[in-house]
Short mmCIF file of C-alpha atoms in Angstrom, two decimals:
data_model
loop_
_atom_site.label_atom_id
_atom_site.label_comp_id
_atom_site.label_asym_id
_atom_site.label_seq_id
_atom_site.Cartn_x
_atom_site.Cartn_y
_atom_site.Cartn_z
CA MET J 12 85.78 132.27 -69.14
CA GLU J 13 83.39 129.34 -69.13
CA VAL J 14 83.79 126.19 -71.22
CA LEU J 15 81.03 123.59 -71.31
CA LEU J 16 80.86 120.28 -73.19
CA GLU J 17 77.41 118.91 -74.05
CA LYS J 18 77.42 115.38 -75.54
CA SER J 19 74.47 114.77 -77.84
CA SER J 20 75.51 111.16 -78.68
CA PRO J 21 78.51 108.87 -78.11
CA THR J 22 80.14 110.38 -81.22
CA THR J 23 78.93 114.01 -81.30
CA ALA J 24 79.12 116.91 -78.88
CA ILE J 25 78.79 120.68 -78.67
CA LEU J 26 81.54 122.71 -77.01
CA LYS J 27 80.35 126.09 -75.71
CA VAL J 28 82.74 128.88 -74.82
CA LYS J 29 81.68 132.04 -72.98
CA LEU J 30 84.08 134.99 -72.86
CA VAL J 31 83.81 138.10 -70.73
CA LYS J 32 85.78 141.33 -71.04
CA ASP J 33 88.40 140.33 -68.47
CA ASP J 34 89.33 137.31 -70.64
CA TYR J 35 90.50 139.31 -73.63
CA GLN J 36 90.77 143.03 -72.82
CA SER J 37 94.38 142.98 -71.64
CA LYS J 38 95.41 141.29 -74.90
CA VAL J 39 93.44 143.83 -76.93
CA ASP J 40 95.07 146.74 -75.02
CA LYS J 41 98.53 145.27 -75.59
CA SER J 42 97.88 144.82 -79.31
CA ILE J 43 96.63 148.41 -79.61
CA LYS J 44 99.72 149.68 -77.79
CA ASP J 45 102.03 147.59 -79.99
CA TYR J 46 100.21 148.75 -83.10
CA SER J 47 100.59 152.42 -82.11
CA LYS J 48 104.37 151.94 -82.11
CA ARG J 49 104.42 150.51 -85.63
CA VAL J 50 101.75 152.45 -87.53
CA SER J 51 102.53 155.63 -89.49
CA LEU J 52 99.89 158.35 -89.57
CA LYS J 53 100.17 161.81 -91.06
CA GLY J 54 100.67 164.42 -88.35
CA PHE J 55 102.25 162.07 -85.85
CA ARG J 56 105.82 161.04 -85.35
CA PRO J 57 106.52 157.33 -85.98
CA GLY J 58 105.70 155.33 -82.85
CA LYS J 59 103.90 158.27 -81.20
CA VAL J 60 100.34 157.77 -82.45
CA PRO J 61 97.98 157.98 -79.42
CA THR J 62 96.37 154.67 -78.48
CA GLN J 63 92.93 156.34 -78.44
CA ILE J 64 93.24 157.06 -82.15
CA ILE J 65 94.46 153.51 -82.88
CA ALA J 66 91.55 152.11 -80.86
CA LYS J 67 89.08 154.24 -82.81
CA MET J 68 90.53 153.35 -86.20
CA TYR J 69 91.52 149.71 -85.73
CA GLY J 70 90.00 148.66 -82.41
CA LYS J 71 87.21 146.50 -83.82
CA GLY J 72 89.57 144.52 -86.06
CA ILE J 73 92.04 144.02 -83.22
CA LEU J 74 89.20 142.89 -80.93
CA VAL J 75 87.99 140.34 -83.49
CA ASP J 76 91.52 138.99 -84.00
CA GLU J 77 92.23 138.65 -80.28
CA VAL J 78 88.88 137.01 -79.49
CA ASN J 79 89.33 134.51 -82.35
CA HIS J 80 92.91 133.82 -81.26
CA LEU J 81 91.82 133.23 -77.65
CA LEU J 82 88.89 131.13 -78.81
CA SER J 83 91.09 128.90 -80.99
CA HIS J 84 93.55 128.23 -78.15
CA THR J 85 90.75 127.67 -75.64
CA VAL J 86 89.05 125.03 -77.78
CA SER J 87 92.34 123.32 -78.64
CA ASP J 88 93.56 123.31 -75.02
CA TYR J 89 90.24 121.96 -73.72
CA ILE J 90 90.36 119.06 -76.21
CA LYS J 91 93.95 118.21 -75.26
CA GLU J 92 93.51 118.55 -71.49
CA ASN J 93 90.37 116.41 -71.49
CA LYS J 94 91.81 113.92 -74.01
CA LEU J 95 88.71 114.10 -76.20
CA PRO J 96 88.89 111.57 -79.08
CA VAL J 97 88.12 114.25 -81.66
CA VAL J 98 87.98 113.32 -85.35
CA GLY J 99 88.08 116.05 -87.96
CA ASP J 100 88.17 119.64 -86.69
CA PRO J 101 85.69 121.57 -84.54
CA LEU J 102 83.05 123.23 -86.73
CA PRO J 103 81.19 126.42 -85.77
CA ASN J 104 77.62 125.75 -84.71
CA ARG J 105 75.90 128.77 -86.14
CA ASP J 106 72.50 127.87 -84.69
CA GLN J 107 73.82 128.08 -81.13
CA THR J 108 76.26 130.94 -81.65
CA GLN J 109 74.70 134.35 -81.01
CA ASN J 110 74.81 137.12 -83.59
CA ILE J 111 77.65 139.38 -82.52
CA ASP J 112 77.70 143.16 -82.44
CA TRP J 113 81.42 143.88 -82.18
CA ASP J 114 80.77 147.59 -81.56
CA THR J 115 78.74 147.18 -78.37
CA GLN J 116 79.14 143.66 -76.98
CA THR J 117 81.63 142.86 -74.27
CA GLU J 118 80.53 139.29 -73.55
CA PHE J 119 80.48 136.58 -76.21
CA GLU J 120 79.20 133.04 -76.49
CA PHE J 121 80.36 130.59 -79.14
CA ALA J 122 79.44 126.98 -79.91
CA PHE J 123 81.35 124.33 -81.85
CA ASP J 124 80.26 120.93 -83.13
CA LEU J 125 82.71 118.14 -82.32
CA GLY J 126 82.97 114.71 -83.90
CA LEU J 127 84.21 111.99 -81.54
CA ALA J 128 85.45 108.45 -82.06
CA GLY J 129 83.54 105.85 -80.05
CA GLU J 130 85.27 103.80 -77.39
CA PHE J 131 87.32 100.88 -78.71
CA VAL J 132 89.96 98.39 -77.59
CA VAL J 133 92.75 96.88 -79.71
CA ASP J 134 93.00 93.23 -78.71
CA PHE J 135 95.99 91.44 -80.25
CA GLU J 136 94.53 88.07 -79.32
CA GLN J 137 91.79 88.70 -81.88
CA ILE J 138 94.34 89.17 -84.68
CA ASP J 139 94.55 85.59 -85.91
CA GLY J 140 94.28 83.57 -89.11
CA ILE J 141 97.12 85.44 -90.82
CA THR J 142 99.62 83.67 -93.08
CA LYS J 143 103.23 84.80 -93.51
CA TYR J 144 104.38 83.65 -96.93
CA THR J 145 107.91 82.86 -98.04
CA ILE J 146 108.47 82.50 -101.79
CA GLN J 147 110.80 79.73 -102.86
CA ALA J 148 111.90 80.58 -106.39
CA GLY J 149 112.91 77.70 -108.65
CA GLU J 150 115.57 77.41 -111.35
CA SER J 151 112.92 77.97 -114.02
CA ASP J 152 111.93 81.28 -112.38
CA LEU J 153 115.55 82.40 -112.47
CA GLU J 154 115.90 81.33 -116.09
CA ASN J 155 112.70 83.17 -117.10
CA THR J 156 113.92 86.33 -115.37
CA ILE J 157 117.27 86.21 -117.14
CA GLN J 158 115.56 85.66 -120.49
CA ASP J 159 113.29 88.65 -119.81
CA LEU J 160 116.36 90.74 -119.01
CA ARG J 161 118.08 89.61 -122.20
CA GLN J 162 115.00 90.66 -124.13
CA ARG J 163 114.77 94.00 -122.29
CA PHE J 164 118.37 94.83 -123.18
CA ALA J 165 118.11 93.31 -126.64
CA ASP J 166 119.82 94.74 -129.72
CA ASN J 167 117.80 95.69 -132.79
CA THR J 168 118.86 94.30 -136.15
CA HIS J 169 117.45 94.79 -139.65
CA PRO J 170 117.24 91.40 -141.38
CA ASP J 171 116.53 90.90 -145.06
CA THR J 172 113.49 88.69 -144.48
CA SER J 173 110.74 88.95 -141.85
CA GLU J 174 110.09 86.25 -139.24
CA GLU J 175 107.84 85.60 -136.25
CA GLY J 176 108.39 88.30 -133.60
CA ASP J 177 109.66 90.97 -136.04
CA ILE J 178 108.23 94.45 -136.44
CA ILE J 179 107.64 95.46 -140.07
CA TYR J 180 107.67 99.16 -140.93
CA GLY J 181 106.08 100.63 -144.03
CA GLU J 182 103.13 102.45 -145.57
CA ILE J 183 99.52 101.30 -145.30
CA THR J 184 96.96 102.50 -147.84
CA GLN J 185 93.32 102.13 -148.82
CA GLY J 186 91.89 104.53 -151.35
CA GLU J 187 92.76 108.05 -150.24
CA PHE J 188 93.91 106.86 -146.81
CA ASN J 189 97.63 106.31 -146.29
CA ALA J 190 99.90 106.35 -143.26
CA LYS J 191 103.31 105.25 -142.08
CA THR J 192 102.95 102.44 -139.59
CA ALA J 193 104.55 99.48 -137.85
CA ILE J 194 103.06 95.98 -137.85
CA PRO J 195 104.20 93.65 -135.03
CA VAL J 196 103.96 90.16 -136.51
CA ASN J 197 103.01 88.75 -133.12
CA ARG J 198 99.81 90.88 -133.18
CA VAL J 199 98.63 89.12 -136.37
CA LYS J 200 96.15 86.25 -136.04
CA GLN J 201 97.77 82.83 -136.30
CA ASP J 202 96.04 81.83 -139.55
CA GLU J 203 97.07 85.12 -141.23
CA LYS J 204 100.72 85.19 -140.17
CA THR J 205 102.03 83.51 -143.30
CA LYS J 206 101.29 86.75 -145.20
CA PHE J 207 103.75 88.63 -142.97
CA ILE J 208 106.53 86.04 -142.72
CA GLY J 209 109.18 85.95 -145.45
CA LEU J 210 108.60 89.56 -146.55
CA LYS J 211 111.45 91.74 -147.83
CA VAL J 212 111.90 95.49 -148.24
CA GLY J 213 109.78 96.60 -151.20
CA ASP J 214 107.31 93.70 -150.91
CA THR J 215 103.57 94.40 -150.93
CA VAL J 216 100.97 92.55 -148.89
CA THR J 217 97.17 92.92 -149.04
CA PHE J 218 94.94 91.99 -146.10
CA ASP J 219 91.44 92.43 -144.69
CA ILE J 220 91.66 94.94 -141.85
CA GLN J 221 89.04 93.27 -139.64
CA ASN J 222 90.19 89.66 -140.08
CA THR J 223 93.96 90.01 -139.82
CA PHE J 224 94.81 91.32 -136.36
CA GLU J 225 94.15 89.87 -132.93
CA ASP J 226 92.10 92.73 -131.44
CA GLU J 227 90.78 96.28 -131.88
CA ALA J 228 93.77 97.75 -130.06
CA ALA J 229 96.12 96.28 -132.68
CA ILE J 230 94.00 97.66 -135.53
CA ALA J 231 93.93 101.10 -133.87
CA HIS J 232 97.72 101.04 -133.46
CA ILE J 233 98.36 100.04 -137.07
CA THR J 234 95.89 102.48 -138.68
CA GLY J 235 96.39 105.37 -136.26
CA LYS J 236 92.64 105.47 -135.63
CA LYS J 237 90.95 105.83 -132.26
CA LYS J 238 89.79 102.56 -130.71
CA GLU J 239 86.14 103.56 -130.95
CA GLU J 240 86.58 104.21 -134.71
CA VAL J 241 88.00 100.78 -135.51
CA ALA J 242 84.61 99.09 -135.95
CA GLU J 243 83.88 101.41 -138.88
CA LEU J 244 86.93 100.21 -140.86
CA GLU J 245 86.38 97.55 -143.49
CA GLY J 246 87.77 96.02 -146.64
CA GLU J 247 91.25 95.29 -147.90
CA TYR J 248 94.31 97.42 -147.13
CA THR J 249 97.68 97.39 -148.87
CA PHE J 250 100.99 97.51 -147.02
CA VAL J 251 104.41 98.19 -148.60
CA VAL J 252 107.46 97.05 -146.58
CA GLU J 253 110.13 99.71 -145.96
CA ASP J 254 112.08 98.17 -143.08
CA ILE J 255 112.19 95.10 -140.84
CA THR J 256 113.35 95.27 -137.23
CA ARG J 257 114.23 92.23 -135.16
CA SER J 258 114.97 92.21 -131.47
CA VAL J 259 117.95 89.96 -130.69
CA PRO J 260 118.34 88.97 -127.02
CA ALA J 261 121.47 90.36 -125.38
CA GLU J 262 124.47 88.07 -125.09
CA LEU J 263 125.50 86.91 -121.63
CA ASN J 264 128.67 88.98 -121.46
CA ASP J 265 130.28 91.75 -119.38
CA GLU J 266 128.43 94.49 -121.22
CA PHE J 267 125.07 92.86 -120.45
CA PHE J 268 126.02 92.20 -116.80
CA HIS J 269 126.91 95.88 -116.34
CA LYS J 270 123.74 97.09 -118.05
CA VAL J 271 121.63 94.99 -115.69
CA LEU J 272 123.49 95.46 -112.42
CA GLY J 273 125.34 98.74 -112.93
CA PHE J 274 129.03 99.45 -113.27
CA HIS J 275 129.53 99.49 -109.49
CA GLU J 276 129.11 95.70 -109.52
CA GLU J 277 132.13 93.66 -110.59
CA ILE J 278 130.87 90.42 -112.13
CA LYS J 279 133.53 87.85 -113.01
CA SER J 280 131.41 85.06 -114.47
CA GLU J 281 127.95 84.04 -115.66
CA GLU J 282 127.57 81.96 -112.51
CA GLU J 283 128.21 85.00 -110.33
CA PHE J 284 125.71 87.00 -112.41
CA ARG J 285 123.06 84.35 -111.89
CA GLU J 286 123.72 84.38 -108.14
CA LYS J 287 123.29 88.16 -108.06
CA ILE J 288 120.05 88.01 -110.03
CA ALA J 289 118.74 85.23 -107.76
CA ALA J 290 119.50 87.39 -104.70
CA ILE J 291 117.73 90.40 -106.24
CA MET J 292 114.75 88.23 -107.12
CA GLN J 293 114.57 86.96 -103.55
CA ASP J 294 114.72 90.51 -102.19
CA ASN J 295 111.85 91.48 -104.48
CA TYR J 296 109.83 88.43 -103.46
CA ASP J 297 110.47 89.21 -99.78
CA ARG J 298 109.14 92.74 -100.30
CA GLU J 299 106.04 91.37 -102.01
CA THR J 300 105.31 88.89 -99.21
CA GLU J 301 105.99 91.58 -96.58
CA ALA J 302 103.57 93.95 -98.34
CA LEU J 303 100.89 91.25 -98.35
CA LEU J 304 101.52 90.45 -94.69
CA LYS J 305 101.19 94.12 -93.74
CA ARG J 306 98.01 94.42 -95.76
CA ASP J 307 96.53 91.32 -94.08
CA VAL J 308 97.49 92.58 -90.60
CA GLU J 309 95.84 95.95 -91.26
CA GLU J 310 92.69 94.33 -92.65
CA LYS J 311 92.46 92.10 -89.59
CA LEU J 312 92.98 95.06 -87.23
CA LEU J 313 90.13 96.87 -88.95
CA GLU J 314 87.92 93.77 -88.89
CA LYS J 315 88.50 93.03 -85.19
CA THR J 316 88.48 96.63 -83.93
CA PRO J 317 85.08 98.20 -84.61
CA ILE J 318 85.00 101.97 -84.05
CA GLU J 319 81.84 104.03 -84.12
CA LEU J 320 82.37 107.27 -86.05
CA PRO J 321 80.14 110.33 -86.65
CA GLN J 322 79.55 109.86 -90.37
CA ASP J 323 77.30 112.89 -90.90
CA PHE J 324 79.71 115.17 -89.03
CA LEU J 325 82.73 113.87 -90.94
CA LYS J 326 81.02 114.33 -94.31
CA ARG J 327 80.12 117.88 -93.34
CA TRP J 328 83.68 118.54 -92.14
CA LEU J 329 85.16 117.16 -95.38
CA LEU J 330 82.83 119.36 -97.43
CA GLU J 331 83.49 122.56 -95.44
CA SER J 332 87.25 122.08 -95.02
CA ASN J 333 87.63 121.41 -98.76
CA GLU J 334 85.22 124.10 -99.87
CA GLY J 335 85.16 124.39 -103.64
CA LYS J 336 87.41 121.37 -104.19
CA PHE J 337 84.84 118.62 -103.75
CA THR J 338 81.09 118.31 -104.05
CA ALA J 339 78.86 116.42 -101.64
CA GLU J 340 78.60 113.71 -104.30
CA ASP J 341 82.41 113.44 -104.52
CA ILE J 342 82.68 113.04 -100.75
CA GLU J 343 79.90 110.45 -100.67
CA LYS J 344 81.70 108.44 -103.34
CA GLU J 345 85.07 108.49 -101.53
CA TYR J 346 83.81 108.40 -97.95
CA ASP J 347 84.25 104.66 -97.30
CA ALA J 348 87.94 104.82 -98.27
CA PHE J 349 88.42 107.92 -96.09
CA GLU J 350 86.73 106.29 -93.09
CA LYS J 351 88.83 103.14 -93.48
CA SER J 352 92.00 105.24 -93.46
CA LEU J 353 90.78 107.21 -90.44
CA ARG J 354 89.91 104.07 -88.48
CA LEU J 355 93.33 102.58 -89.21
CA SER J 356 95.00 105.81 -88.07
CA LEU J 357 93.00 105.76 -84.82
CA ILE J 358 94.02 102.13 -84.23
CA HIS J 359 97.69 102.92 -84.87
CA ASN J 360 97.57 105.89 -82.50
CA ARG J 361 95.90 103.83 -79.77
CA ILE J 362 98.56 101.10 -80.09
CA ALA J 363 101.32 103.72 -79.96
CA GLU J 364 99.78 105.37 -76.90
CA THR J 365 99.21 102.08 -75.07
CA HIS J 366 102.73 100.78 -75.76
CA GLU J 367 104.48 104.17 -75.52
CA ILE J 368 105.84 104.09 -79.06
CA LYS J 369 107.90 107.16 -79.91
CA VAL J 370 109.79 108.22 -83.00
CA GLU J 371 113.30 109.46 -82.24
CA PRO J 372 115.25 111.99 -84.35
CA ASP J 373 117.99 109.47 -85.19
CA GLU J 374 115.34 107.08 -86.55
CA LEU J 375 114.04 109.80 -88.86
CA LEU J 376 117.56 110.50 -90.10
CA GLU J 377 118.24 106.81 -90.76
CA GLU J 378 115.02 106.47 -92.75
CA ALA J 379 115.84 109.63 -94.72
CA LYS J 380 119.29 108.21 -95.50
CA ARG J 381 117.71 104.98 -96.73
CA ILE J 382 115.38 106.98 -99.00
CA VAL J 383 118.24 109.11 -100.29
CA LYS J 384 120.37 106.05 -101.09
CA GLY J 385 117.47 104.53 -103.01
CA GLN J 386 116.59 107.69 -104.93
CA PHE J 387 120.11 108.76 -105.87
CA GLY J 388 121.67 105.31 -106.21
CA PHE J 389 124.50 105.89 -103.73
CA TYR J 390 126.91 103.00 -103.39
CA GLY J 391 130.11 102.41 -101.51
CA GLU J 392 131.27 102.93 -97.96
CA GLY J 393 133.66 105.21 -96.11
CA ASP J 394 133.50 108.36 -94.04
CA GLU J 395 133.37 110.69 -97.02
CA MET J 396 130.43 108.89 -98.63
CA ASN J 397 128.61 108.65 -95.29
CA ASP J 398 129.07 112.39 -94.76
CA VAL J 399 127.57 113.13 -98.19
CA ILE J 400 124.57 110.88 -97.57
CA ASN J 401 124.08 112.30 -94.08
CA ARG J 402 124.10 115.89 -95.37
CA ILE J 403 121.65 115.18 -98.21
CA ALA J 404 119.35 113.27 -95.83
CA GLN J 405 119.23 116.25 -93.44
CA GLN J 406 118.40 118.59 -96.33
CA TYR J 407 115.75 116.12 -97.49
CA LEU J 408 114.04 116.25 -94.08
CA MET J 409 114.13 120.06 -94.09
CA ASP J 410 112.31 120.40 -97.43
CA ARG J 411 109.04 121.90 -96.19
CA GLU J 412 107.63 122.40 -99.66
CA LYS J 413 107.50 118.63 -100.19
CA ASP J 414 106.55 118.02 -96.55
CA ASN J 415 109.27 115.36 -96.32
CA TYR J 416 109.59 115.49 -92.53
CA ARG J 417 105.95 114.62 -91.98
CA ARG J 418 106.02 111.83 -94.56
CA VAL J 419 109.19 110.29 -93.14
CA PHE J 420 107.83 110.61 -89.60
CA GLN J 421 104.61 108.85 -90.60
CA GLN J 422 106.58 106.12 -92.37
CA VAL J 423 108.77 105.42 -89.33
CA PHE J 424 105.82 105.66 -86.95
CA GLU J 425 103.64 103.23 -88.91
CA ASN J 426 106.50 100.77 -89.29
CA LYS J 427 107.19 100.79 -85.54
CA VAL J 428 103.51 100.17 -84.83
CA TYR J 429 103.43 97.40 -87.42
CA GLN J 430 106.52 95.71 -85.97
CA LEU J 431 105.00 95.84 -82.49
CA VAL J 432 101.78 94.24 -83.78
CA LEU J 433 103.81 91.50 -85.48
CA SER J 434 105.64 90.76 -82.24
CA ASN J 435 102.29 90.25 -80.49
CA ILE J 436 100.54 88.01 -83.01
CA LYS J 437 101.39 84.59 -84.43
CA PRO J 438 101.18 84.41 -88.23
CA VAL J 439 101.33 80.94 -89.75
CA ASP J 440 104.48 80.44 -91.86
CA ARG J 441 103.95 79.00 -95.32
CA THR J 442 106.50 78.46 -98.10
CA VAL J 443 105.11 78.68 -101.63
CA SER J 444 106.34 78.74 -105.22
CA VAL J 445 106.16 81.88 -107.34
CA SER J 446 103.08 80.66 -109.19
CA GLU J 447 101.33 79.68 -105.94
CA PHE J 448 101.94 83.14 -104.50
CA GLU J 449 100.57 84.72 -107.68
CA GLU J 450 97.39 82.67 -107.22
CA VAL J 451 97.11 83.89 -103.60
CA VAL J 452 97.40 87.52 -104.69
CA LYS J 453 94.97 86.99 -107.57
CA ALA J 454 92.40 85.52 -105.20
CA ILE J 455 92.31 88.64 -103.00
CA ALA J 456 92.62 91.23 -105.77
#
């Protein structure tokens, strides 16, 4: 066997493999012998079919399978042993691969195109200018959150007379058109709202469809028309009130506390409830700032670590490996996002290799347990509960259909790489208010 690598550029190469009969014949003979023991042919006892007959009937197919199997392992082993920075998968080079006559040939020559990542170095000293934000929530932020929660868990009442914020149900008509609908008073223009305030069941109100509501979406909702049809509507419509619904914010009581926090939480006072909500808010803010920090670190890694990639090869590989799923135009449109993801993956792998980062089985299990707790809402402590969580987490990792093991592995791996990067750079700490952080996020969106 002869394997030869010919580099045509820093990011492309051709791998040639030459096979002679001694490379594959013993494997072919073994496969024929094994096949003769399994095949059933009329006139022969099971397992007693002569190998000559098997070779005549199935020899070519067995030869093709064994040569392809040997070829696949040879290419893969060569790439691993020589630590080639391959991106994508090897693609057959049909121009440099001879036409094969499987009936007469005993020597074969194959060629594969390889895409390679250019040389690059990850320099942590270049990863600068990053800010680590801490959100300092104020009392007004807490109050707004609690009011939002009260509104989310509000009770619906049916008052006698409509007011600002109510939803009025009834029938809307114009000529032959009629439909049951709901009119939110807060979607009515300010100078038209007086028509919809003070209404009672049975009252009738007439309005101009184009001049009454704040936007086309509101008109579409009220008439049941498609948004693109709204411009064609005109004239006065009549609405007869059948019901009025008012949302009344939930009272600050035990029932509300349990609805918000769950029955596993024992809340003894409004003050304790506010403390719990404040802690949850801070956890959420911490996740938001951590997500932004991670995003900024990754963007800086990409900016400061240029990697030359074989664009033409990768586009061809994406097209051939996803045959029928995507067109060349689809791949062209999405290529920049794919290349960015690939470059980041190469950077992560280089950091892991340089710093000997490994993912241990117990780390995978702990991450799976964290996911399980979040998905199923497990609470409480104790050996029995821990055993349940542990068992479900193991089953979660074993679910091959959902590919959970790979996803959890990637999650743990990327987090370990990220934590190592953080320990080697110096973000600038900055404490901001909620509104200031929103402005920061808006500026980079």
